[in-house]
CSV table of C-alpha atoms in Angstrom, one decimal:
chain,number,residue,atom,x,y,z
A,1,UNK,CA,-75.6,84.7,4.4
A,2,UNK,CA,-73.7,84.7,7.6
A,3,UNK,CA,-76.2,83.3,10.1
A,4,UNK,CA,-74.4,84.6,13.2
A,5,UNK,CA,-74.8,88.1,12.0
A,6,UNK,CA,-77.9,90.0,13.9
A,7,UNK,CA,-79.2,91.4,10.5
A,8,UNK,CA,-78.3,89.9,7.3
A,9,UNK,CA,-77.0,92.7,4.9
A,10,UNK,CA,-77.1,93.0,1.1
A,11,UNK,CA,-75.3,95.1,-1.4
A,12,UNK,CA,-77.9,97.1,-3.4
A,13,UNK,CA,-76.7,98.6,-6.5
A,14,UNK,CA,-78.4,100.9,-9.1
A,15,UNK,CA,-77.0,103.3,-11.5
A,16,UNK,CA,-73.6,102.7,-10.1
A,17,UNK,CA,-74.2,103.5,-6.7
A,18,UNK,CA,-74.3,100.9,-4.0
A,19,UNK,CA,-75.7,100.9,-0.5
A,20,UNK,CA,-75.6,97.9,2.2
A,21,UNK,CA,-78.9,97.6,3.3
A,22,UNK,CA,-80.6,95.1,5.7
A,23,UNK,CA,-82.8,92.2,4.6
A,24,UNK,CA,-86.4,92.9,6.1
A,25,UNK,CA,-88.9,90.2,6.4
A,26,UNK,CA,-92.3,90.3,4.4
A,27,UNK,CA,-95.5,88.9,5.6
A,28,UNK,CA,-94.9,85.9,2.9
A,29,UNK,CA,-92.1,85.0,5.1
A,30,UNK,CA,-89.8,86.0,2.3
A,31,UNK,CA,-87.0,88.6,2.9
A,32,UNK,CA,-86.4,91.8,0.7
A,33,UNK,CA,-83.5,94.2,0.6
A,34,UNK,CA,-84.6,97.4,2.6
A,35,UNK,CA,-84.5,100.0,-0.2
A,36,UNK,CA,-84.7,103.7,1.0
A,37,UNK,CA,-85.1,106.7,-1.3
A,38,UNK,CA,-86.3,108.9,1.4
A,39,UNK,CA,-83.5,110.7,2.6
A,40,UNK,CA,-80.9,109.4,0.0
A,41,UNK,CA,-80.9,112.0,-2.7
A,42,UNK,CA,-77.7,110.3,-4.3
A,43,UNK,CA,-79.4,106.9,-4.6
A,44,UNK,CA,-82.6,108.4,-5.6
A,45,UNK,CA,-81.0,110.6,-8.6
A,46,UNK,CA,-79.1,107.7,-10.0
A,47,UNK,CA,-82.3,105.4,-9.8
A,48,UNK,CA,-84.3,108.2,-11.4
A,49,UNK,CA,-81.6,108.2,-14.6
A,50,UNK,CA,-82.0,104.5,-14.7
A,51,UNK,CA,-85.9,104.8,-15.0
A,52,UNK,CA,-85.6,107.6,-17.5
A,53,UNK,CA,-84.1,105.1,-20.0
A,54,UNK,CA,-87.1,102.8,-19.5
A,55,UNK,CA,-89.8,105.5,-20.2
A,56,UNK,CA,-91.8,105.0,-23.5
A,57,UNK,CA,-91.6,108.0,-25.9
A,58,UNK,CA,-95.4,108.5,-25.6
A,59,UNK,CA,-95.5,108.8,-22.0
A,60,UNK,CA,-97.6,111.9,-20.7
A,61,UNK,CA,-98.0,111.5,-16.9
A,62,UNK,CA,-96.3,109.6,-14.1
A,63,UNK,CA,-98.2,108.0,-11.3
A,64,UNK,CA,-97.4,106.6,-8.1
A,65,UNK,CA,-98.8,106.1,-4.5
A,66,UNK,CA,-97.2,107.4,-1.2
A,67,UNK,CA,-94.9,107.4,0.4
A,68,UNK,CA,-91.6,105.5,-0.3
A,69,UNK,CA,-91.7,106.2,-4.3
A,70,UNK,CA,-92.4,109.9,-3.8
A,71,UNK,CA,-88.7,111.3,-4.0
A,72,UNK,CA,-88.2,108.7,-7.1
A,73,UNK,CA,-91.1,109.9,-9.1
A,74,UNK,CA,-90.2,113.6,-8.2
A,75,UNK,CA,-86.9,113.3,-9.5
A,76,UNK,CA,-88.0,111.1,-12.6
A,77,UNK,CA,-90.5,114.1,-13.2
A,78,UNK,CA,-87.9,116.8,-13.1
A,79,UNK,CA,-85.1,115.0,-15.6
A,80,UNK,CA,-88.0,113.6,-18.0
A,81,UNK,CA,-90.1,117.1,-17.8
A,82,UNK,CA,-93.3,115.0,-17.2
A,83,UNK,CA,-96.0,115.8,-14.8
A,84,UNK,CA,-96.6,113.3,-12.1
A,85,UNK,CA,-99.7,112.4,-9.7
A,86,UNK,CA,-99.7,110.6,-6.4
A,87,UNK,CA,-102.5,108.4,-5.0
A,88,UNK,CA,-102.8,108.9,-1.2
A,89,UNK,CA,-103.1,106.2,1.5
A,90,UNK,CA,-105.4,108.2,3.5
A,91,UNK,CA,-108.2,110.4,2.7
A,92,UNK,CA,-107.3,114.1,3.0
A,93,UNK,CA,-109.7,116.5,4.6
A,94,UNK,CA,-109.9,118.7,1.4
A,95,UNK,CA,-110.6,115.7,-1.1
A,96,UNK,CA,-113.7,116.3,-3.0
A,97,UNK,CA,-115.5,113.3,-4.7
A,98,UNK,CA,-112.1,110.9,-4.7
A,99,UNK,CA,-111.6,107.8,-6.3
A,100,UNK,CA,-111.2,104.9,-3.6
A,101,UNK,CA,-109.5,101.9,-4.6
A,102,UNK,CA,-108.5,98.8,-2.4
A,103,UNK,CA,-104.9,97.3,-2.7
A,104,UNK,CA,-104.0,93.9,-1.4
A,105,UNK,CA,-100.4,94.3,-0.7
A,106,UNK,CA,-98.3,91.2,0.3
A,107,UNK,CA,-95.4,93.4,1.2
A,108,UNK,CA,-97.3,94.8,4.2
A,109,UNK,CA,-99.6,91.8,4.9
A,110,UNK,CA,-102.8,93.8,5.1
A,111,UNK,CA,-105.1,95.5,2.7
A,112,UNK,CA,-104.8,99.3,2.1
A,113,UNK,CA,-106.9,101.8,0.3
A,114,UNK,CA,-105.8,104.4,-2.1
A,115,UNK,CA,-107.5,107.8,-2.6
A,116,UNK,CA,-107.2,109.8,-5.7
A,117,UNK,CA,-108.8,113.4,-5.4
A,118,UNK,CA,-111.2,114.2,-8.3
A,119,UNK,CA,-109.2,117.1,-9.7
A,120,UNK,CA,-106.1,114.8,-9.6
A,121,UNK,CA,-107.7,112.0,-11.3
A,122,UNK,CA,-108.5,114.6,-14.1
A,123,UNK,CA,-105.0,114.9,-14.8
A,124,UNK,CA,-105.1,111.3,-15.8
A,125,UNK,CA,-107.8,111.5,-18.3
A,126,UNK,CA,-107.2,110.8,-21.9
A,127,UNK,CA,-103.4,110.4,-20.9
A,128,UNK,CA,-100.8,107.7,-21.5
A,129,UNK,CA,-99.9,107.2,-17.9
A,130,UNK,CA,-96.7,105.6,-16.5
A,131,UNK,CA,-96.8,103.8,-13.2
A,132,UNK,CA,-93.7,104.2,-11.2
A,133,UNK,CA,-92.6,102.2,-8.0
A,134,UNK,CA,-89.5,102.1,-6.2
A,135,UNK,CA,-89.7,98.2,-5.6
A,136,UNK,CA,-92.3,95.6,-6.9
A,137,UNK,CA,-92.8,92.6,-4.9
A,138,UNK,CA,-96.1,90.9,-5.5
A,139,UNK,CA,-97.4,93.5,-8.0
A,140,UNK,CA,-100.7,94.1,-5.8
A,141,UNK,CA,-99.9,98.0,-5.6
A,142,UNK,CA,-99.4,98.2,-9.5
A,143,UNK,CA,-102.7,96.5,-10.1
A,144,UNK,CA,-104.6,99.1,-7.8
A,145,UNK,CA,-102.8,101.9,-9.5
A,146,UNK,CA,-103.9,100.4,-13.0
A,147,UNK,CA,-107.3,100.4,-11.9
A,148,UNK,CA,-107.2,104.2,-10.6
A,149,UNK,CA,-105.9,105.1,-14.1
A,150,UNK,CA,-108.5,103.2,-15.8
A,151,UNK,CA,-111.3,104.5,-13.7
A,152,UNK,CA,-109.8,108.0,-14.2
A,153,UNK,CA,-110.2,107.5,-18.0
A,154,UNK,CA,-106.4,107.3,-18.6
A,155,UNK,CA,-104.3,104.6,-20.4
A,156,UNK,CA,-101.7,102.4,-18.8
A,157,UNK,CA,-98.7,103.4,-21.0
A,158,UNK,CA,-96.1,101.3,-19.1
A,159,UNK,CA,-94.9,100.1,-15.7
A,160,UNK,CA,-91.4,100.6,-14.3
A,161,UNK,CA,-89.8,100.0,-11.1
A,162,UNK,CA,-86.3,100.8,-9.8
A,163,UNK,CA,-86.3,97.2,-8.2
A,164,UNK,CA,-88.3,93.9,-8.4
A,165,UNK,CA,-88.0,90.8,-6.3
A,166,UNK,CA,-87.7,87.9,-8.8
A,167,UNK,CA,-89.5,88.4,-12.2
A,168,UNK,CA,-93.0,89.7,-11.6
A,169,UNK,CA,-95.9,88.1,-13.7
A,170,UNK,CA,-97.0,91.2,-14.9
A,171,UNK,CA,-95.5,93.3,-17.8
A,172,UNK,CA,-92.9,95.6,-15.9
A,173,UNK,CA,-89.7,97.2,-16.9
A,174,UNK,CA,-87.3,97.2,-14.0
A,175,UNK,CA,-84.0,98.9,-13.8
A,176,UNK,CA,-82.6,96.3,-11.2
A,177,UNK,CA,-83.9,92.7,-10.5
A,178,UNK,CA,-83.2,91.7,-6.9
A,179,UNK,CA,-82.7,88.0,-5.8
A,180,UNK,CA,-85.1,86.2,-3.6
A,181,UNK,CA,-84.2,85.4,-0.2
A,182,UNK,CA,-86.0,82.7,1.8
A,183,UNK,CA,-87.3,83.5,5.3
A,184,UNK,CA,-84.4,81.7,7.0
A,185,UNK,CA,-81.9,84.3,8.7
B,1,UNK,CA,-114.4,136.8,-1.8
B,2,UNK,CA,-117.1,136.1,-4.4
B,3,UNK,CA,-119.7,134.3,-2.4
B,4,UNK,CA,-121.4,133.1,-5.6
B,5,UNK,CA,-118.3,131.3,-6.7
B,6,UNK,CA,-118.3,127.5,-5.6
B,7,UNK,CA,-114.9,127.6,-4.5
B,8,UNK,CA,-113.1,130.7,-3.4
B,9,UNK,CA,-109.7,130.7,-5.0
B,10,UNK,CA,-106.4,132.5,-3.8
B,11,UNK,CA,-103.3,133.3,-5.8
B,12,UNK,CA,-100.5,131.5,-4.1
B,13,UNK,CA,-97.0,132.9,-4.9
B,14,UNK,CA,-93.6,131.8,-3.7
B,15,UNK,CA,-90.0,132.4,-5.4
B,16,UNK,CA,-91.7,134.2,-8.3
B,17,UNK,CA,-94.1,131.3,-9.1
B,18,UNK,CA,-97.8,131.6,-8.9
B,19,UNK,CA,-100.6,129.0,-8.7
B,20,UNK,CA,-104.3,129.6,-8.2
B,21,UNK,CA,-105.4,127.2,-5.5
B,22,UNK,CA,-108.8,126.6,-3.6
B,23,UNK,CA,-109.5,127.8,-0.1
B,24,UNK,CA,-109.8,124.4,2.1
B,25,UNK,CA,-111.7,124.4,5.4
B,26,UNK,CA,-109.6,123.4,8.5
B,27,UNK,CA,-111.2,121.6,11.6
B,28,UNK,CA,-110.9,125.2,13.3
B,29,UNK,CA,-113.3,126.4,10.9
B,30,UNK,CA,-110.8,128.7,9.3
B,31,UNK,CA,-109.9,128.4,5.7
B,32,UNK,CA,-106.4,127.8,4.1
B,33,UNK,CA,-105.0,127.9,0.5
B,34,UNK,CA,-104.4,124.4,-0.6
B,35,UNK,CA,-100.5,124.2,-1.1
B,36,UNK,CA,-99.4,121.0,-3.1
B,37,UNK,CA,-96.0,120.4,-3.6
B,38,UNK,CA,-96.7,116.8,-4.7
B,39,UNK,CA,-96.9,116.9,-8.5
B,40,UNK,CA,-95.6,120.4,-8.9
B,41,UNK,CA,-91.9,120.3,-9.6
B,42,UNK,CA,-91.8,124.0,-10.5
B,43,UNK,CA,-93.4,125.3,-7.5
B,44,UNK,CA,-91.3,122.8,-5.2
B,45,UNK,CA,-88.0,123.9,-6.8
B,46,UNK,CA,-88.9,127.7,-6.4
B,47,UNK,CA,-89.8,127.1,-3.0
B,48,UNK,CA,-86.8,125.2,-2.0
B,49,UNK,CA,-84.6,127.9,-3.5
B,50,UNK,CA,-86.5,130.3,-1.0
B,51,UNK,CA,-85.9,128.0,2.1
B,52,UNK,CA,-82.2,127.7,1.3
B,53,UNK,CA,-81.9,131.2,2.0
B,54,UNK,CA,-83.3,130.6,5.5
B,55,UNK,CA,-81.0,127.9,6.5
B,56,UNK,CA,-78.5,128.8,9.2
B,57,UNK,CA,-74.8,128.2,8.3
B,58,UNK,CA,-74.4,125.6,10.9
B,59,UNK,CA,-77.3,123.2,9.8
B,60,UNK,CA,-76.4,119.6,9.5
B,61,UNK,CA,-79.6,117.6,8.8
B,62,UNK,CA,-83.0,118.4,7.5
B,63,UNK,CA,-85.9,116.9,9.0
B,64,UNK,CA,-89.7,116.7,8.2
B,65,UNK,CA,-92.6,114.1,8.4
B,66,UNK,CA,-94.7,112.7,5.8
B,67,UNK,CA,-96.3,113.2,3.3
B,68,UNK,CA,-96.8,116.6,1.6
B,69,UNK,CA,-93.5,118.1,2.6
B,70,UNK,CA,-91.5,115.4,1.1
B,71,UNK,CA,-90.9,116.7,-2.3
B,72,UNK,CA,-89.9,120.0,-0.7
B,73,UNK,CA,-87.4,118.7,1.7
B,74,UNK,CA,-85.9,116.5,-1.0
B,75,UNK,CA,-85.3,119.4,-3.3
B,76,UNK,CA,-83.8,121.6,-0.4
B,77,UNK,CA,-81.5,118.6,0.5
B,78,UNK,CA,-80.2,118.3,-3.1
B,79,UNK,CA,-79.3,122.0,-3.4
B,80,UNK,CA,-78.0,122.4,0.2
B,81,UNK,CA,-76.2,119.2,-0.2
B,82,UNK,CA,-77.5,118.3,3.4
B,83,UNK,CA,-78.9,114.9,4.4
B,84,UNK,CA,-82.6,114.5,5.5
B,85,UNK,CA,-84.8,112.2,7.6
B,86,UNK,CA,-88.4,111.7,7.3
B,87,UNK,CA,-90.8,110.8,10.4
B,88,UNK,CA,-93.4,108.4,9.2
B,89,UNK,CA,-97.2,108.8,10.1
B,90,UNK,CA,-97.7,105.0,10.3
B,91,UNK,CA,-95.2,102.2,11.8
B,92,UNK,CA,-93.5,100.4,8.9
B,93,UNK,CA,-93.1,96.6,9.2
B,94,UNK,CA,-89.3,96.8,9.2
B,95,UNK,CA,-88.9,99.3,12.0
B,96,UNK,CA,-87.0,98.4,14.9
B,97,UNK,CA,-87.3,100.1,18.3
B,98,UNK,CA,-88.8,103.2,16.6
B,99,UNK,CA,-89.3,106.4,18.6
B,100,UNK,CA,-93.1,107.0,18.8
B,101,UNK,CA,-94.5,110.7,19.1
B,102,UNK,CA,-98.1,112.0,19.5
B,103,UNK,CA,-99.0,115.1,17.5
B,104,UNK,CA,-102.0,117.0,17.9
B,105,UNK,CA,-102.7,118.8,14.6
B,106,UNK,CA,-105.4,121.4,14.3
B,107,UNK,CA,-105.3,121.1,10.5
B,108,UNK,CA,-106.5,117.7,10.4
B,109,UNK,CA,-108.7,118.0,13.5
B,110,UNK,CA,-107.4,114.7,15.0
B,111,UNK,CA,-104.4,113.5,16.9
B,112,UNK,CA,-101.8,111.7,14.8
B,113,UNK,CA,-98.7,109.5,15.7
B,114,UNK,CA,-95.2,110.0,14.3
B,115,UNK,CA,-92.8,107.2,13.9
B,116,UNK,CA,-89.0,107.3,13.8
B,117,UNK,CA,-87.0,104.2,13.3
B,118,UNK,CA,-84.1,103.7,15.5
B,119,UNK,CA,-81.4,103.7,12.8
B,120,UNK,CA,-82.9,107.0,11.4
B,121,UNK,CA,-83.1,108.7,14.9
B,122,UNK,CA,-79.4,108.0,15.2
B,123,UNK,CA,-78.9,110.3,12.1
B,124,UNK,CA,-80.0,113.2,14.2
B,125,UNK,CA,-78.0,112.3,17.4
B,126,UNK,CA,-75.5,115.3,18.3
B,127,UNK,CA,-76.6,117.1,15.1
B,128,UNK,CA,-77.7,120.5,14.5
B,129,UNK,CA,-81.3,119.7,13.0
B,130,UNK,CA,-83.6,122.0,10.8
B,131,UNK,CA,-87.3,121.3,11.0
B,132,UNK,CA,-88.7,121.7,7.3
B,133,UNK,CA,-92.5,121.9,6.5
B,134,UNK,CA,-94.5,122.9,3.6
B,135,UNK,CA,-97.3,124.8,5.6
B,136,UNK,CA,-97.3,125.7,9.2
B,137,UNK,CA,-100.9,126.6,10.7
B,138,UNK,CA,-101.3,125.7,14.5
B,139,UNK,CA,-97.5,124.4,15.1
B,140,UNK,CA,-98.6,121.1,16.6
B,141,UNK,CA,-96.6,119.2,14.1
B,142,UNK,CA,-93.4,121.3,14.5
B,143,UNK,CA,-93.6,120.6,18.4
B,144,UNK,CA,-94.0,116.9,17.8
B,145,UNK,CA,-90.8,116.9,15.3
B,146,UNK,CA,-88.9,118.9,17.9
B,147,UNK,CA,-89.6,116.4,20.5
B,148,UNK,CA,-88.4,113.7,18.2
B,149,UNK,CA,-85.1,115.5,17.4
B,150,UNK,CA,-84.3,116.1,21.4
B,151,UNK,CA,-85.5,112.4,22.3
B,152,UNK,CA,-82.9,111.4,19.3
B,153,UNK,CA,-80.2,113.4,21.1
B,154,UNK,CA,-80.2,116.1,18.5
B,155,UNK,CA,-80.4,120.0,18.6
B,156,UNK,CA,-83.0,122.2,17.2
B,157,UNK,CA,-81.1,124.4,14.9
B,158,UNK,CA,-84.0,126.1,13.1
B,159,UNK,CA,-87.6,125.9,11.9
B,160,UNK,CA,-88.4,126.9,8.2
B,161,UNK,CA,-91.5,126.6,6.4
B,162,UNK,CA,-92.4,127.6,2.8
B,163,UNK,CA,-95.9,129.1,4.0
B,164,UNK,CA,-97.5,129.9,7.3
B,165,UNK,CA,-101.0,131.0,8.2
B,166,UNK,CA,-100.6,134.1,10.1
B,167,UNK,CA,-97.8,134.6,12.2
B,168,UNK,CA,-97.1,131.4,14.5
B,169,UNK,CA,-96.4,131.9,18.0
B,170,UNK,CA,-93.0,129.6,17.9
B,171,UNK,CA,-90.0,130.9,16.4
B,172,UNK,CA,-90.0,130.2,12.5
B,173,UNK,CA,-88.6,131.5,9.4
B,174,UNK,CA,-91.0,131.4,6.8
B,175,UNK,CA,-90.8,132.2,3.2
B,176,UNK,CA,-94.2,133.5,2.7
B,177,UNK,CA,-96.9,134.4,5.0
B,178,UNK,CA,-100.6,133.5,4.2
B,179,UNK,CA,-103.5,135.8,5.1
B,180,UNK,CA,-106.1,134.3,7.6
B,181,UNK,CA,-109.4,133.4,5.9
B,182,UNK,CA,-112.5,133.1,8.3
B,183,UNK,CA,-114.8,130.2,7.8
B,184,UNK,CA,-117.4,132.1,6.0
B,185,UNK,CA,-117.3,131.0,2.2
């Protein structure tokens, strides 16, 4: 780290594509390279190809939550020919009898709520569901998605992520592990 | 309309793909077919091909806001080889000196706020920017996105939408116009 630089940068690589990204501070006072698939179709396509290799053969549905993982799961759905569902972070006006799930995310430092509309949760029922995320740090989001799958009557088939910070405690297939940076700039 | 049916349905068609979707009630007491590109890669790809035909030749960047338009702009960016940016509806912890723009959305019935991080707004500066949305009803979101483009130093090159309800007052290229349904079920 160059302590005279205003922002410390990190060379993020996945599927042979590299981006120089800033390190951003988490609520936990650790720092994490800023992964941005939104607006980066090349990085997203490369990561989706890597995630495809991690999908179990019996996978039937992909599942994520908004927002930053959406382009990734969308690309992965296209190349794997699997359907996908997205839990929302706000109640939408058209939702009817949605499942509501609290999530404690260390990345954001505040609790969040996930909403899954009834007709969406029915698409998970009885299915082998794969949780797909762009970055996993504390694992809180995965646990909330897992609860939504179980409450929908689905089965958690696998958990896959493009990046993880360190080695998460839960069982997770990761395309690229990121180093842990302490909070000192 | 069949008034004995619990939910009135509408056959939504774009790019040769049709989906039977429910009519959902807006705050304005009008009803709108529920357009869902999230989780529907086939409908999204078909709509992106239709939107590509509406892009001006001098377009340099695509611009939208989260969440429901993200898969659409992502697909359109892939096939048109244009970059895209996404205004967020919540401040993200890593944002630095973001542009903040109020939007009054009749679809939601409540005011919303759009956030565009400084380094993202710089990607619009001096560029011909195309606003891309899944559905346009009142036009409030378009006006807010337009303000963000101008405040970023960009130029509004065109406004395109997969669907509009009725004929919006502002200049807008639409792949598919939807009928207006009154609030009576």
